[in-house]
Amino acid sequence: MSSNKPTSLPVQRPSPPPYVEVGRWAKLWADIKRNRVSYYLLAPFLLLFTFFTILPILTSIGLSFTYYNIIEAPRFVGLSNYRLLFVDDDIFLKAVGITLKFAFVTGPIGYIMAFLLAWAISQIPQKYRFFYTLCFYTPSITSAVAMSVVWLYLFAGDRKGLFNHWLIELGILDEPYLFLQNVDSIVPVIIIVSLWMSMGIGFLAFLAGLQNVPKELYEAGAIDGVRYRWQELVYITLPAVKPQLLFGAVMQVVFSLQVFDVSMQLVGMPSPLYAGHTILAHLYDYAFIRFEMGYASAIAVVLFFLMLGLNRLIFRFLGGD
Amino acid sequence: MAKAFKKRKVDVGSVFLYTFLTGLGLLMLAPLVYMASTAVKPVSELFLFPPRFFPINPTLINFRDLLLITGTSFVPFSRYIFNSVIVTGGIVTLGVLISCMAAYPLAKHDMPFKNTIFSLIVTALMFSPMVLQIPQYLMISQSGLMNTYFAMILPYLAAPIGIFLMIQFLKQIPDSLLESARLDGASEWKILWAIIVPLLKPAIATFALLSFIQAWNDPYPAMMYTTKEELKSLPLAIQSISGGAGVVARVGTSAAASFLMIVPTIIVFIVTQRMVLQTMAHSGLK
């Protein structure tokens, strides 16, 4: 962090060729001084951010090269955590597969659904908007822990489970289906539940962003021959809410790669044959059940690079400014 | 929306839109309604076959059980609520303030290291909070903040999500607006309060809602940073009372507890969304 002590401002004169280097630093320092108000505004955030986010991240990365069980001091083991992770840990590789499968289904579907719903809501008169916002958003403000009461009942494997009951009544099934124990149905069930909860922060950001779009743009569009709603959507709305689209996409990647609570609450930890085991579940297993912090940190670093990679892609599509 | 062609399309398009939205909305709401109905079901109906969606004889016995269990512990139930309110209130108000102050220069000023700081924030967004807990715990305990409200508030104030959200919204605000304020002689501090904050209200409301939900539902800070019972928060208390998810014997009580947890979040949601919708009506952005 660049503090700005009230030292004297270096005089800015056209610097002679031999002192180019000095001139650059002086210029930077002058820049910093000129913008000191900006830094004052940033200071509280940066202080807390450094202390509680940056330092812990660096510590975690450091720990990923050690064996650390919380009680003894960390012991440096080089890359062996990573080697173990990628070569010997079959369950981890399986978890990566499940997480990616999950992310590639819920990610795009949840994102597009959130945007289309927000857009549809912004099309209706203001007095009705609130009700629909409430309908779609409330699921995501409930915690997975709280809702497991309901889901466990709906998907229960005996004929008392609501879905089994209905499916048997309708004659689709002859006998109860073990939704939460059957290896084939675990991932789909988790996907359904997370989609239900996925109208989160992205949805709200879209909704607020859509309402910030200047009305003149639509009027100008109408004059320029925009005729249908979908034309309006493609040519006017989408470009105008680009910042929110980027935000929503980044959050979607972060959230869909972090699915864990739902899986743990519904199918337990570990799940049958590890069929619902995600990267984060693996991390939790090693960090808070086996207390192998070094190994857990290595998992976190891998997850981090996965997110970083996917988000680089997103920034390439939606970023720019 | 241009009114000219809205009138023409009112028939088919709107009917379809409303039907679709209402249907899907009710479907999304159904599990919640089911939870609320479970919370008021008497024991005799909890495991009824065939299963029923709505209770026949609604009762408040589950709530009474919940309060009775907690009434016998040595810290009164209201203390948990008080702690949760203090911690959540602190995180939301201070967090919003800090994020606003930081987002404005990052989005609208041109200064050295700006891009570095911004990419650090975006990067931090992607690091799993779960691994950060251990180093964060070490920092808190080393700095002697254990067993204070600060320990439960400070680590959650510098939220990368909030700042990222606000920066993205600030990008929608035209620079010319700030430029003209500067020409009129407004200081940066004045610009922040008189122009940025009112225009940023949708983002502020959104972030306040989000951080409220997170802080309210999160049992970890109380679990990790306190050792005294009188500093524990509501979610931790409820978690330990209801015996965790999937415990059959207390389905009703646990639904009642979940219900109690969710009600405040819904109220905050209603309040903040009102704010968002109202801001639109007279926003300076035209």
Coordinates of C-alpha atoms in Angstrom, one line a residue, chain A residues 2 28 31-32 35 37-42 44-46 48-49 51-57 59-61 68 70 117 120-126 128-143 145-154 159-162 165 195-196 199 201 204-205 207-209 211-216 218 222 226-229 232 240-244 246-247 250-251 254-255 258 260 265 280 283-284 288 293 296-297 300-301 303-304 307-308 311 315 321, chain B residues 1-2 5-6 8-9 13-14 17-18 20-22 24-29 31-32 34-35 38 46-53 98-99 101-106 109-113 117-118 120-136 138-140 143 145 154-155 157-161 163-165 168-169 171-172 188-189 192 199 202-203 206-207 209-210 213-214 217 220 239 245-246 251 254-255 258 261-262 265-266 269-270 273-274 276-277 280-281 283 285-286:
Chain A
S2 CA 1.3 3.4 -0.8
L28 CA 4.7 8.3 -10.0
D31 CA 0.7 11.1 -9.3
I32 CA 0.1 9.4 -6.0
N35 CA -4.6 11.4 -6.0
V37 CA -8.0 11.7 -1.7
S38 CA -8.6 8.5 -3.6
Y39 CA -6.2 6.7 -1.4
Y40 CA -7.8 8.1 1.8
L41 CA -11.2 6.7 0.6
L42 CA -9.6 3.4 -0.2
P44 CA -10.1 1.5 5.4
F45 CA -11.0 -1.1 2.8
L46 CA -7.4 -1.8 1.8
L48 CA -9.0 -4.8 6.3
F49 CA -8.7 -6.4 2.9
F51 CA -5.2 -8.2 6.8
F52 CA -8.1 -10.5 6.5
T53 CA -8.0 -11.6 2.8
I54 CA -4.6 -11.1 1.2
L55 CA -2.5 -12.3 4.1
P56 CA -4.7 -15.4 4.6
I57 CA -4.6 -16.2 0.9
T59 CA -0.7 -18.1 4.1
S60 CA -2.9 -20.8 2.5
I61 CA -0.7 -20.9 -0.6
Y68 CA 0.4 -29.1 8.8
I70 CA -2.7 -27.6 13.4
L117 CA -36.5 -13.9 -15.4
A120 CA -39.3 -10.7 -17.9
I121 CA -39.9 -9.1 -14.6
S122 CA -38.6 -5.7 -15.8
Q123 CA -41.2 -5.9 -18.6
I124 CA -44.2 -5.9 -16.3
P125 CA -45.7 -2.9 -14.5
Q126 CA -43.8 -1.8 -11.4
Y128 CA -46.5 -6.3 -9.7
R129 CA -42.7 -6.6 -9.9
F130 CA -42.2 -7.0 -6.3
F131 CA -44.3 -10.1 -5.9
Y132 CA -42.5 -12.0 -8.6
T133 CA -39.1 -10.8 -7.3
L134 CA -40.1 -12.3 -4.0
C135 CA -41.1 -15.6 -5.5
F136 CA -37.9 -16.1 -7.4
Y137 CA -35.5 -14.7 -4.9
T138 CA -36.7 -16.1 -1.6
P139 CA -35.4 -19.6 -2.3
S140 CA -31.8 -18.4 -2.4
I141 CA -32.0 -16.5 0.9
T142 CA -32.7 -19.7 2.7
S143 CA -29.7 -21.6 3.8
V145 CA -29.2 -26.3 6.2
A146 CA -32.6 -24.8 6.8
M147 CA -34.1 -26.2 3.6
S148 CA -32.8 -29.7 4.0
V149 CA -35.9 -30.4 6.2
V150 CA -38.0 -30.0 3.1
W151 CA -35.8 -31.6 0.4
L152 CA -35.1 -34.7 2.5
Y153 CA -38.8 -35.2 2.7
L154 CA -39.6 -34.5 -0.9
R159 CA -43.0 -44.4 -0.6
K160 CA -43.6 -41.7 2.0
G161 CA -41.4 -39.3 0.1
L162 CA -43.6 -36.8 -1.8
H165 CA -45.7 -40.9 -3.7
L195 CA -31.0 -24.4 -9.6
W196 CA -33.9 -23.8 -7.3
M199 CA -31.5 -16.9 -8.4
I201 CA -27.0 -12.2 -6.2
L204 CA -30.7 -9.1 -8.1
A205 CA -27.9 -7.4 -9.9
L207 CA -32.9 -6.7 -11.9
A208 CA -31.3 -3.5 -10.5
G209 CA -29.1 -3.0 -13.5
Q211 CA -33.9 -0.6 -14.1
N212 CA -30.9 1.7 -14.4
V213 CA -30.9 1.5 -18.2
P214 CA -31.8 5.1 -19.3
K215 CA -35.3 5.3 -20.9
E216 CA -34.0 7.5 -23.7
Y218 CA -35.4 2.7 -25.7
A222 CA -37.9 2.9 -31.3
V226 CA -36.4 -1.4 -33.2
R227 CA -39.7 -3.2 -33.5
Y228 CA -39.9 -6.2 -31.3
R229 CA -39.0 -6.9 -27.7
E232 CA -34.8 -4.3 -27.9
A240 CA -26.5 -1.4 -21.4
V241 CA -26.3 -4.0 -18.6
K242 CA -22.9 -5.4 -19.6
P243 CA -21.3 -4.6 -16.3
Q244 CA -23.9 -6.5 -14.4
L246 CA -20.0 -9.7 -16.1
F247 CA -20.6 -9.5 -12.4
V250 CA -18.2 -14.2 -12.3
M251 CA -20.5 -14.9 -9.3
V254 CA -17.6 -18.9 -8.1
F255 CA -20.9 -20.3 -6.8
Q258 CA -18.4 -24.1 -4.7
F260 CA -21.1 -28.2 -1.2
Q265 CA -27.1 -31.8 3.6
L280 CA -15.1 -28.4 -1.9
L283 CA -11.5 -29.9 0.9
Y284 CA -13.8 -30.0 3.9
F288 CA -12.1 -30.1 9.1
M293 CA -4.4 -28.4 6.5
A296 CA -6.6 -29.0 2.2
S297 CA -4.7 -25.8 1.2
A300 CA -8.0 -24.9 -2.4
V301 CA -5.2 -23.7 -4.6
L303 CA -9.9 -24.9 -7.0
F304 CA -8.7 -21.4 -7.2
M307 CA -12.1 -20.6 -11.0
L308 CA -9.4 -18.2 -12.3
N311 CA -13.3 -16.4 -15.2
F315 CA -13.7 -11.7 -18.9
D321 CA -13.8 -2.3 -19.6
Chain B
M1 CA -40.1 0.6 -22.5
A2 CA -41.4 2.5 -25.4
F5 CA -45.5 -0.8 -29.3
K6 CA -46.2 -2.0 -25.8
R8 CA -50.0 -3.3 -29.6
K9 CA -48.3 -6.3 -28.0
G13 CA -47.2 -11.7 -25.2
S14 CA -48.4 -10.3 -21.9
L17 CA -45.6 -13.7 -19.7
Y18 CA -47.9 -13.5 -16.7
F20 CA -45.4 -18.3 -17.2
L21 CA -44.1 -16.0 -14.4
T22 CA -46.9 -16.9 -12.0
L24 CA -42.9 -20.7 -12.2
G25 CA -43.1 -18.3 -9.2
L26 CA -45.5 -20.5 -7.4
L27 CA -43.4 -23.6 -8.1
M28 CA -40.3 -21.9 -6.7
L29 CA -42.3 -20.8 -3.6
P31 CA -40.9 -25.8 -0.9
L32 CA -40.9 -22.7 1.4
Y34 CA -44.1 -26.6 2.7
M35 CA -41.5 -25.7 5.3
T38 CA -44.3 -28.3 8.5
L46 CA -45.7 -35.0 10.5
F47 CA -45.4 -38.6 9.3
L48 CA -48.9 -39.0 7.9
F49 CA -49.4 -41.3 5.0
P50 CA -50.3 -40.3 2.3
P51 CA -48.2 -37.2 2.8
R52 CA -50.1 -33.9 3.0
F53 CA -49.0 -30.5 1.9
I98 CA -16.4 0.9 3.5
S99 CA -17.3 -0.6 0.1
M101 CA -15.8 4.7 -0.1
A102 CA -13.5 2.3 -1.8
A103 CA -15.5 1.5 -4.9
Y104 CA -15.8 5.2 -6.0
P105 CA -12.1 5.9 -6.5
L106 CA -11.6 2.5 -8.0
H109 CA -10.5 7.9 -10.5
D110 CA -7.4 7.4 -12.5
M111 CA -4.5 6.8 -10.1
P112 CA -1.5 4.6 -9.9
F113 CA -2.0 0.9 -8.8
I117 CA -5.9 -3.3 -6.6
F118 CA -8.9 -4.1 -8.8
L120 CA -6.5 -8.3 -6.5
I121 CA -10.1 -7.9 -5.5
V122 CA -11.4 -9.9 -8.4
T123 CA -8.8 -12.6 -7.6
A124 CA -9.8 -12.7 -4.0
L125 CA -13.4 -13.3 -5.0
M126 CA -12.4 -16.7 -6.2
F127 CA -10.5 -18.1 -3.3
S128 CA -12.5 -20.5 -1.3
P129 CA -13.6 -18.9 2.0
M130 CA -13.2 -22.3 3.7
V131 CA -9.4 -22.4 3.6
L132 CA -9.2 -18.8 4.6
Q133 CA -10.8 -19.6 7.8
I134 CA -7.7 -21.1 9.4
P135 CA -5.3 -18.3 8.7
Q136 CA -8.1 -15.8 9.6
L138 CA -4.7 -17.3 13.5
M139 CA -4.8 -13.6 12.9
I140 CA -7.7 -13.0 15.2
S143 CA -4.3 -9.9 17.7
L145 CA -9.6 -10.0 19.5
L154 CA -13.9 -7.2 11.2
P155 CA -13.0 -10.2 9.0
L157 CA -16.1 -6.1 6.4
A158 CA -13.8 -6.0 3.4
A159 CA -16.0 -8.1 1.1
P160 CA -14.7 -8.4 -2.4
I161 CA -18.3 -9.2 -3.6
I163 CA -16.9 -3.8 -4.0
F164 CA -17.0 -5.6 -7.3
L165 CA -20.8 -5.2 -7.5
Q168 CA -19.8 -2.6 -11.9
F169 CA -22.8 -0.3 -11.1
K171 CA -19.6 2.0 -14.6
Q172 CA -23.2 2.7 -15.7
E188 CA -14.6 14.4 -3.7
W189 CA -16.1 13.7 -0.3
L192 CA -19.4 10.7 -3.0
L199 CA -27.2 6.9 -7.6
P202 CA -29.8 -0.2 -6.1
A203 CA -26.3 -1.6 -5.6
T206 CA -28.5 -5.3 -3.1
F207 CA -25.2 -5.6 -1.3
L209 CA -29.3 -7.6 1.5
L210 CA -26.7 -10.0 0.5
I213 CA -28.3 -12.8 4.6
Q214 CA -24.7 -14.1 4.8
N217 CA -27.2 -17.3 8.4
Y220 CA -19.0 -20.0 11.8
Q239 CA -28.0 -25.5 15.0
A245 CA -30.4 -31.8 9.8
G246 CA -31.9 -35.2 9.2
V251 CA -38.5 -32.6 12.2
S254 CA -36.2 -28.1 13.3
A255 CA -38.7 -26.7 10.7
S258 CA -35.5 -22.9 10.2
M261 CA -34.2 -18.0 10.8
I262 CA -35.8 -17.2 7.5
T265 CA -34.2 -12.3 6.0
I266 CA -37.5 -12.1 4.2
F269 CA -35.5 -8.4 1.6
I270 CA -38.9 -6.7 1.4
Q273 CA -36.3 -4.3 -2.5
R274 CA -38.7 -1.4 -1.8
V276 CA -34.5 -0.5 -5.2
L277 CA -37.9 -0.1 -6.8
M280 CA -35.9 3.8 -10.0
A281 CA -38.9 6.2 -9.9
S283 CA -33.3 8.4 -10.1
L285 CA -29.9 8.9 -14.2
K286 CA -32.0 9.9 -17.1

